[in-house]
Short mmCIF file of C-alpha atoms in Angstrom, two decimals:
data_model
loop_
_atom_site.label_atom_id
_atom_site.label_comp_id
_atom_site.label_asym_id
_atom_site.label_seq_id
_atom_site.Cartn_x
_atom_site.Cartn_y
_atom_site.Cartn_z
CA MET A 1 260.19 222.75 38.51
CA ARG A 2 258.14 221.39 36.95
CA VAL A 3 256.71 224.22 34.40
CA ARG A 4 260.72 224.12 33.43
CA LYS A 5 260.59 220.21 32.83
CA TRP A 6 257.53 220.64 31.27
CA MET A 7 259.06 223.31 29.24
CA ALA A 8 261.86 221.00 28.72
CA LEU A 9 259.84 218.19 27.53
CA ALA A 10 258.15 220.08 24.22
CA THR A 11 260.80 221.44 23.34
CA VAL A 12 263.48 218.66 23.12
CA ALA A 13 259.68 216.21 21.89
CA TYR A 14 259.50 218.94 19.59
CA ILE A 15 263.35 218.53 18.16
CA LEU A 16 263.10 214.48 17.64
CA TYR A 17 260.04 214.58 15.56
CA GLY A 18 261.59 217.45 13.51
CA LEU A 19 264.89 214.91 13.79
CA PHE A 20 262.26 211.59 12.24
CA ILE A 21 261.04 214.42 9.63
CA TYR A 22 264.38 215.59 8.65
CA SER A 23 265.90 211.71 8.60
CA TYR A 24 262.23 210.43 6.56
CA LEU A 25 261.96 212.88 3.93
CA PHE A 26 266.22 213.14 2.95
CA LEU A 27 267.57 209.67 3.76
CA MET A 28 264.75 206.95 4.26
CA GLY A 29 261.46 208.44 2.22
CA ASP A 30 261.84 206.15 -0.70
CA SER A 31 260.67 208.47 -4.12
CA SER A 32 262.15 206.18 -7.45
CA VAL A 33 260.41 205.18 -10.38
CA PRO A 34 259.44 201.78 -9.49
CA GLU A 35 261.19 199.59 -12.86
CA SER A 36 257.31 198.61 -14.28
CA VAL A 37 257.30 202.31 -14.60
CA LYS A 38 260.77 202.68 -16.02
CA GLY A 39 261.11 204.37 -19.91
CA THR A 40 256.84 204.72 -19.59
CA SER A 41 255.66 208.57 -19.95
CA ALA A 42 255.07 208.37 -15.77
CA ASP A 43 258.65 208.04 -16.25
CA PRO A 44 259.71 211.82 -15.24
CA HIS A 45 263.03 211.33 -16.29
CA THR A 46 260.53 210.34 -20.51
CA PHE A 47 259.92 214.33 -19.88
CA MET A 48 262.45 216.00 -18.29
CA THR A 49 265.80 216.70 -17.47
CA SER A 50 268.52 216.22 -15.16
CA HIS A 51 268.70 219.86 -13.24
CA GLU A 52 264.99 219.70 -13.00
CA LEU A 53 265.22 216.11 -12.03
CA VAL A 54 267.00 216.93 -9.06
CA ILE A 55 265.81 220.07 -8.01
CA SER A 56 261.99 218.69 -7.93
CA GLU A 57 263.10 216.70 -5.30
CA ASN A 58 265.65 219.06 -3.42
CA PHE A 59 261.95 221.54 -4.03
CA SER A 60 259.54 219.17 -2.97
CA ASN A 61 261.82 218.17 0.31
CA ILE A 62 262.22 221.33 1.38
CA ARG A 63 258.47 222.06 0.91
CA ASN A 64 257.87 219.33 2.89
CA LEU A 65 260.22 220.07 5.88
CA LEU A 66 258.40 223.20 6.08
CA TYR A 67 255.20 221.57 5.92
CA PHE A 68 255.77 219.39 8.32
CA ILE A 69 257.75 220.97 10.84
CA THR A 70 255.13 223.83 10.68
CA ILE A 71 252.33 222.30 12.24
CA PRO A 72 253.60 220.85 15.09
CA LEU A 73 255.10 224.17 15.96
CA ASP A 74 251.59 225.21 16.53
CA TRP A 75 250.96 222.79 19.10
CA TYR A 76 254.56 224.19 20.22
CA VAL A 77 254.16 227.44 20.76
CA PHE A 78 249.88 227.48 22.31
CA PHE A 79 251.65 224.85 24.67
CA LEU A 80 253.75 226.75 26.16
CA LEU A 81 251.24 229.86 25.76
CA LEU A 82 249.68 227.62 27.93
CA ILE A 83 252.16 226.02 31.12
CA SER A 84 254.25 229.20 31.15
CA GLY A 85 250.50 230.94 32.36
CA PHE A 86 251.46 233.71 29.66
CA SER A 87 248.27 233.20 28.21
CA ARG A 88 247.02 233.20 31.60
CA LYS A 89 249.25 236.68 32.03
CA ILE A 90 247.57 237.91 28.29
CA ALA A 91 243.72 237.58 29.69
CA ASP A 92 244.18 239.43 32.20
CA TRP A 93 246.12 241.93 30.56
CA SER A 94 242.97 242.27 28.39
CA LEU A 95 240.45 242.30 30.34
CA ALA A 96 242.46 245.29 32.09
CA ALA A 97 243.00 246.99 29.35
CA ALA A 98 239.31 246.49 27.62
CA ARG A 99 237.32 246.21 30.96
CA PHE A 100 234.23 244.98 29.66
CA LYS A 101 234.51 240.80 28.64
CA PHE A 102 233.51 240.42 25.69
CA LEU A 103 235.62 243.19 24.72
CA SER A 104 238.36 241.28 26.75
CA LYS A 105 237.75 238.49 24.56
CA LEU A 106 238.31 239.81 21.01
CA VAL A 107 241.46 241.96 22.57
CA TYR A 108 242.94 238.63 24.04
CA VAL A 109 242.31 237.22 20.49
CA PHE A 110 243.92 238.92 18.95
CA VAL A 111 246.85 239.63 20.44
CA LEU A 112 247.37 234.91 20.36
CA SER A 113 246.71 235.43 16.69
CA LEU A 114 249.44 237.96 16.16
CA LEU A 115 251.53 236.29 18.32
CA THR A 116 251.12 233.13 16.30
CA MET A 117 251.19 234.56 13.58
CA ILE A 118 254.71 236.37 14.16
CA ILE A 119 256.65 233.38 15.36
CA SER A 120 255.26 231.08 11.88
CA LEU A 121 255.56 234.15 9.92
CA PRO A 122 259.63 233.40 9.77
CA ILE A 123 258.81 230.13 8.03
CA LYS A 124 256.68 230.97 5.35
CA TRP A 125 259.07 233.97 4.56
CA ILE A 126 261.46 230.58 4.53
CA GLY A 127 258.98 229.46 1.50
CA TYR A 128 258.04 231.94 0.03
CA GLN A 129 262.23 231.94 -0.18
CA LEU A 130 262.13 229.26 -1.51
CA SER A 131 259.59 229.49 -4.52
CA LEU A 132 261.62 232.25 -5.47
CA HIS A 133 265.13 230.89 -5.19
CA TYR A 134 263.69 227.64 -7.47
CA GLY A 135 260.91 229.48 -9.87
CA VAL A 136 258.17 228.35 -8.52
CA SER A 137 256.99 231.26 -7.90
CA ALA A 138 256.90 234.93 -9.25
CA GLN A 139 255.53 237.03 -6.31
CA SER A 140 256.80 239.91 -5.24
CA THR A 141 257.48 241.04 -1.66
CA ALA A 142 255.00 243.50 -1.59
CA SER A 143 252.56 241.28 -2.64
CA TRP A 144 253.60 238.34 -0.65
CA LEU A 145 252.75 240.62 2.32
CA LYS A 146 249.64 241.99 1.16
CA ASP A 147 248.77 238.09 1.37
CA GLN A 148 250.04 237.41 5.14
CA THR A 149 247.59 240.80 5.80
CA LEU A 150 244.53 239.45 4.44
CA ASP A 151 244.60 236.09 5.96
CA PHE A 152 245.31 237.26 9.37
CA TRP A 153 242.60 240.31 8.50
CA ILE A 154 239.98 237.40 7.33
CA GLN A 155 241.11 234.53 10.08
CA TYR A 156 241.42 236.49 12.89
CA PRO A 157 237.48 237.33 13.33
CA LEU A 158 236.30 233.78 12.37
CA LEU A 159 238.10 232.64 15.01
CA ALA A 160 237.38 235.37 17.58
CA LEU A 161 233.55 234.60 16.75
CA CYS A 162 234.27 230.92 17.06
CA ALA A 163 235.95 231.42 20.77
CA ILE A 164 233.36 233.76 21.98
CA VAL A 165 230.70 231.49 20.70
CA PHE A 166 232.56 228.19 21.62
CA PHE A 167 233.60 229.74 25.14
CA TRP A 168 229.71 231.18 25.84
CA LEU A 169 227.86 227.72 25.51
CA ILE A 170 230.57 225.69 27.23
CA GLN A 171 229.05 228.08 30.27
CA LYS A 172 225.73 228.53 29.80
CA ARG A 173 225.22 224.74 27.79
CA ARG A 174 227.42 222.20 29.61
CA LYS A 175 226.62 218.80 28.36
CA HIS A 176 225.95 219.40 24.87
CA TRP A 177 227.05 222.51 23.52
CA TRP A 178 229.48 220.82 21.09
CA LEU A 179 226.18 220.35 19.41
CA TYR A 180 224.84 223.49 19.41
CA ALA A 181 227.97 224.97 18.32
CA TRP A 182 227.65 221.75 15.54
CA CYS A 183 224.23 222.93 14.48
CA LEU A 184 225.63 227.43 14.69
CA THR A 185 228.66 226.04 12.02
CA VAL A 186 226.74 224.88 9.48
CA PRO A 187 224.53 228.28 8.41
CA VAL A 188 228.21 230.05 9.14
CA THR A 189 229.82 227.26 6.77
CA LEU A 190 227.79 227.22 3.89
CA PHE A 191 227.58 231.03 3.83
CA LEU A 192 231.47 231.19 3.82
CA PHE A 193 231.41 228.55 0.84
CA PHE A 194 228.84 230.65 -0.68
CA ILE A 195 230.50 234.09 -0.12
CA GLN A 196 234.08 232.26 -1.02
CA PRO A 197 234.00 232.63 -4.92
CA VAL A 198 232.83 236.43 -4.69
CA VAL A 199 234.17 238.23 -1.59
CA ILE A 200 237.14 235.93 -0.18
CA ASP A 201 238.73 235.34 -3.58
CA PRO A 202 238.41 238.56 -5.17
CA LEU A 203 240.58 239.90 -2.41
CA TYR A 204 243.67 238.06 -3.70
CA ASN A 205 243.53 238.03 -7.53
CA ASN A 206 241.23 239.57 -10.15
CA PHE A 207 239.37 237.64 -11.93
CA TYR A 208 237.51 238.15 -15.24
CA PRO A 209 235.47 236.71 -18.22
CA LEU A 210 237.83 233.65 -19.92
CA LYS A 211 239.54 236.44 -22.98
CA ASP A 212 239.73 233.70 -25.51
CA GLN A 213 236.74 233.13 -26.65
CA ALA A 214 236.93 230.54 -29.22
CA LEU A 215 238.47 228.53 -26.05
CA GLU A 216 235.35 230.15 -24.00
CA LYS A 217 233.40 228.77 -27.05
CA LYS A 218 235.10 224.97 -27.11
CA ILE A 219 235.13 224.88 -22.62
CA LEU A 220 231.14 225.89 -23.26
CA THR A 221 230.58 222.85 -25.59
CA LEU A 222 232.11 220.59 -23.28
CA ALA A 223 229.33 221.75 -20.56
CA ASP A 224 226.34 221.54 -22.78
CA LYS A 225 227.01 217.81 -23.42
CA ALA A 226 227.85 217.51 -20.09
CA HIS A 227 224.28 219.42 -19.29
CA ILE A 228 226.46 221.57 -17.02
CA PRO A 229 224.60 225.07 -17.29
CA ALA A 230 227.33 226.89 -18.01
CA ASP A 231 227.58 230.70 -19.27
CA HIS A 232 231.21 230.97 -18.62
CA VAL A 233 234.54 230.76 -17.69
CA TYR A 234 236.17 232.79 -15.79
CA GLU A 235 239.93 233.39 -15.91
CA VAL A 236 242.53 234.66 -12.71
CA ASN A 237 245.61 236.16 -13.19
CA MET A 238 248.11 233.74 -11.17
CA SER A 239 251.36 234.65 -13.63
CA GLU A 240 251.80 237.59 -11.09
CA LYS A 241 252.25 235.21 -8.36
CA THR A 242 253.45 232.03 -9.70
CA ASN A 243 254.24 229.49 -12.40
CA THR A 244 252.23 226.57 -11.54
CA MET A 245 249.06 226.06 -13.48
CA ASN A 246 246.19 224.75 -11.65
CA ALA A 247 242.29 225.01 -12.64
CA TYR A 248 239.06 224.08 -9.74
CA VAL A 249 235.85 224.38 -9.53
CA THR A 250 234.75 226.22 -6.04
CA GLY A 251 231.46 228.02 -4.78
CA ILE A 252 227.50 226.36 -4.97
CA GLY A 253 224.69 227.43 -6.46
CA GLU A 254 224.56 230.98 -7.66
CA ASN A 255 228.31 231.85 -6.94
CA LYS A 256 229.50 228.98 -8.16
CA ARG A 257 232.58 229.36 -10.93
CA ILE A 258 234.71 227.70 -12.84
CA VAL A 259 237.85 229.31 -12.43
CA LEU A 260 241.37 228.33 -14.80
CA TRP A 261 244.90 229.95 -14.12
CA ASP A 262 245.92 232.55 -16.50
CA THR A 263 249.59 229.69 -16.32
CA THR A 264 247.46 227.21 -17.77
CA LEU A 265 246.07 229.14 -20.58
CA GLN A 266 249.51 229.77 -21.34
CA LYS A 267 251.82 226.74 -20.49
CA LEU A 268 248.72 223.92 -22.00
CA LYS A 269 247.75 223.37 -26.02
CA ASP A 270 243.73 223.86 -26.04
CA GLN A 271 242.97 219.85 -26.21
CA GLU A 272 244.95 219.89 -22.91
CA ILE A 273 242.96 222.52 -21.52
CA LEU A 274 240.02 220.77 -22.77
CA PHE A 275 240.32 218.09 -21.02
CA ILE A 276 241.18 220.30 -17.34
CA MET A 277 237.78 221.43 -17.91
CA ALA A 278 236.48 218.20 -19.28
CA HIS A 279 237.75 216.87 -15.56
CA GLU A 280 236.36 219.78 -13.54
CA MET A 281 233.10 219.97 -15.26
CA GLY A 282 233.54 216.04 -13.69
CA HIS A 283 233.80 217.15 -9.87
CA TYR A 284 230.41 219.41 -9.88
CA VAL A 285 228.44 215.83 -12.84
CA MET A 286 229.23 213.65 -9.19
CA LYS A 287 228.44 216.41 -7.38
CA HIS A 288 231.95 216.46 -5.63
CA VAL A 289 231.31 220.15 -3.84
CA TYR A 290 227.82 219.50 -2.30
CA ILE A 291 229.27 215.89 -1.31
CA GLY A 292 232.34 217.38 -0.13
CA LEU A 293 230.35 219.84 1.79
CA ALA A 294 228.04 217.58 3.67
CA GLY A 295 231.82 214.77 4.45
CA TYR A 296 232.60 218.59 5.60
CA LEU A 297 229.96 218.77 8.56
CA VAL A 298 229.55 215.18 9.63
CA LEU A 299 233.10 215.61 10.01
CA SER A 300 232.98 218.13 12.10
CA LEU A 301 230.26 216.79 14.18
CA ALA A 302 232.20 214.02 14.71
CA GLY A 303 234.69 216.39 15.68
CA LEU A 304 233.20 217.87 18.17
CA PHE A 305 231.99 216.01 20.18
CA ALA A 306 235.45 214.76 20.25
CA ILE A 307 236.55 218.08 20.93
CA ASP A 308 233.89 218.60 24.40
CA ARG A 309 235.47 214.72 25.41
CA LEU A 310 239.44 216.02 25.35
CA TYR A 311 239.14 219.31 26.13
CA PHE A 312 237.68 218.02 29.00
CA TYR A 313 239.60 215.95 30.26
CA LEU A 314 242.73 217.59 29.26
CA TYR A 315 241.07 220.39 31.15
CA GLN A 316 239.89 218.45 34.13
CA LYS A 317 244.10 217.90 34.80
CA GLY A 318 245.72 220.86 33.92
CA ALA A 319 243.54 222.89 34.84
CA ALA A 320 245.90 224.32 38.11
CA THR A 321 248.50 223.83 36.08
CA PHE A 322 247.75 225.78 32.94
CA ARG A 323 246.14 228.67 35.68
CA LEU A 324 242.60 228.11 34.44
CA LYS A 325 239.68 229.51 36.79
CA VAL A 326 237.14 227.94 35.11
CA SER A 327 236.34 225.61 31.79
CA HIS A 328 234.84 228.53 29.81
CA ASP A 329 237.92 230.54 30.85
CA ILE A 330 239.54 232.34 27.23
CA ALA A 331 242.89 231.99 28.51
CA ALA A 332 242.14 228.54 27.86
CA LEU A 333 241.64 229.02 24.31
CA PRO A 334 245.29 227.45 23.02
CA LEU A 335 244.13 224.32 25.34
CA LEU A 336 240.98 224.90 22.53
CA LEU A 337 243.29 224.86 19.54
CA ILE A 338 246.11 222.80 20.19
CA ILE A 339 242.66 219.98 21.02
CA VAL A 340 241.25 220.88 17.32
CA SER A 341 244.22 221.01 15.19
CA MET A 342 246.17 217.85 16.19
CA LEU A 343 242.40 216.20 15.43
CA SER A 344 242.27 217.56 12.28
CA PHE A 345 246.38 216.57 11.84
CA ALA A 346 245.02 212.86 12.27
CA ALA A 347 241.76 212.78 10.41
CA SER A 348 243.90 214.21 6.96
CA PRO A 349 245.04 211.19 5.67
CA PHE A 350 241.30 210.39 6.02
CA THR A 351 239.94 213.37 3.93
CA ASN A 352 243.05 213.33 1.58
CA ALA A 353 241.58 209.42 0.90
CA VAL A 354 238.65 211.29 -0.21
CA SER A 355 239.71 213.54 -1.80
CA ARG A 356 242.21 210.83 -4.00
CA HIS A 357 239.04 209.13 -4.87
CA GLN A 358 237.18 211.14 -5.71
CA GLU A 359 240.40 213.13 -8.23
CA ARG A 360 240.63 210.21 -9.71
CA ALA A 361 237.01 209.56 -10.48
CA ALA A 362 237.13 212.86 -12.56
CA ASP A 363 240.12 211.86 -14.16
CA GLU A 364 238.62 209.16 -15.50
CA TYR A 365 234.98 211.38 -16.80
CA ALA A 366 237.60 213.53 -18.37
CA VAL A 367 238.94 210.72 -20.20
CA ASN A 368 235.11 209.50 -21.37
CA MET A 369 234.10 213.17 -22.03
CA THR A 370 237.53 214.38 -24.64
CA LYS A 371 238.37 210.39 -25.52
CA ASP A 372 241.72 211.84 -25.17
CA GLY A 373 243.77 209.85 -22.55
CA GLU A 374 246.85 211.68 -24.30
CA ALA A 375 246.30 215.76 -23.58
CA GLY A 376 245.20 213.83 -20.15
CA VAL A 377 248.85 212.67 -20.49
CA THR A 378 250.72 215.88 -21.74
CA SER A 379 249.25 217.78 -19.15
CA PHE A 380 249.56 216.04 -16.40
CA GLN A 381 253.56 216.32 -17.21
CA LYS A 382 253.22 219.63 -17.62
CA LEU A 383 252.14 220.50 -14.20
CA ALA A 384 254.78 217.85 -12.36
CA LYS A 385 257.31 220.34 -14.80
CA SER A 386 255.62 223.39 -13.82
CA GLY A 387 255.72 222.70 -10.19
CA LEU A 388 258.61 220.60 -9.24
CA SER A 389 256.43 217.71 -8.11
CA GLN A 390 257.78 214.74 -6.73
CA VAL A 391 255.61 212.09 -9.30
CA ASN A 392 256.39 209.30 -6.44
CA PRO A 393 256.73 210.79 -3.51
CA PRO A 394 257.26 208.68 0.08
CA PHE A 395 254.15 207.65 1.18
CA LEU A 396 253.74 208.95 4.74
CA VAL A 397 253.54 212.40 2.48
CA LYS A 398 251.22 210.95 -0.19
CA ILE A 399 248.30 210.45 2.99
CA PHE A 400 248.92 213.39 5.03
CA ARG A 401 249.61 215.86 2.24
CA TYR A 402 248.15 214.83 -1.19
CA GLY A 403 244.43 215.40 -2.18
CA HIS A 404 244.68 214.43 -5.74
CA PRO A 405 246.76 210.66 -6.33
CA THR A 406 250.01 210.65 -7.26
CA MET A 407 250.90 213.01 -11.04
CA MET A 408 252.83 208.76 -11.04
CA GLU A 409 249.23 207.29 -10.61
CA ARG A 410 247.61 210.05 -12.86
CA ILE A 411 249.59 210.14 -15.48
CA MET A 412 249.84 205.65 -16.03
CA ASP A 413 245.99 205.77 -15.40
CA MET A 414 246.21 207.85 -18.45
CA GLU A 415 248.87 205.87 -20.54
CA LYS A 416 245.93 203.41 -19.62
CA ALA A 417 243.27 205.13 -21.59
CA ALA A 418 245.58 206.45 -24.89
CA GLU A 419 246.04 202.86 -24.81
CA LYS A 420 242.70 201.31 -24.82
CA GLU A 421 241.90 204.35 -27.16
CA LYS A 422 244.37 202.90 -30.30
CA THR A 423 242.97 199.48 -29.61
CA PRO A 424 240.56 198.70 -32.40
CA LYS A 425 236.99 197.91 -30.76
CA LYS A 426 235.97 194.65 -31.92
CA GLN A 427 232.71 194.43 -34.55
#
């Protein structure tokens, strides 16, 4: 009876949460353009058609709804696995099937990963179909399924490694396991960060040196002006998957890459592309990649400490109910994952705020480097149109989803920069 009560409460809580998010996004959330912005280049009415305005609002609201209901869905599923005793049954079955403890843990994590993927797949499919319907995605079903499969086979071994190591440390170093775990995550994080551009990213897309050599020469001249050692700019064939645009800097050391999506090359003029590249160079010059990496490591240390406190508190309270035998029981993995996911979600407003600060600084760098605020204005307008983005999203969407300033904020900043350029300097 107690188990059914908790399952019913969890179900009601999830439904109420979903209703709140729906009401907020479609009824209460304010995405209107302030009076002070109307008529300016930051007003979407000046660069989007009435049809584009309607579909961008609809697309953004549905996409945001899917995001906000997907995250707690994992918590809900993991809690049901624990409270129903199904996690215990999977762990016992895995041990009987594999016989050896180490192999049984690999089997358990595989079953858990497969189960969560199957449960989340319908929502991901809806998101994919939504993007196709609104013309944001251009990806074939076969390609989409391939990406989902790649996601699984990249995430599963990482999760299995973390689970086995973490529970082993909990067993052997109960008091300071979180500190030992953090010490191990540092080299692993650095390694993954180093190999991502040359090993992981190419699994999803094809990367090659920029085909337009005249444009590459302009970009490399800009890089030289910024004192950035660069021999190539990379292009990636994202037009096979999306109609949106992007450019980014990734990796560290010799594996650092500046990447342009081919959609960006197709839809932006040369001066706009140079502005975008100057923005990415700003990240490099201001060492945002390294600052972000260091910040992640510091945040992960604090996070592991918090996980330690919360995990053992909840384990003591719910061990009997969840049918957990010991604190390092692999059947407790859903509990650990709930805590990790909740802490990550709770920290996202802070990490997003830091990211938005860095992005604004990179925008300012791009204006100072190119002396072309107008190119910044038109670039952001085209980015908003191609991605059907809300230029002024509701508050909760901004703090939980936006690692960049809103398009309205970015265009307004660029408009001010462009006006400053036109103002004659006093002699």
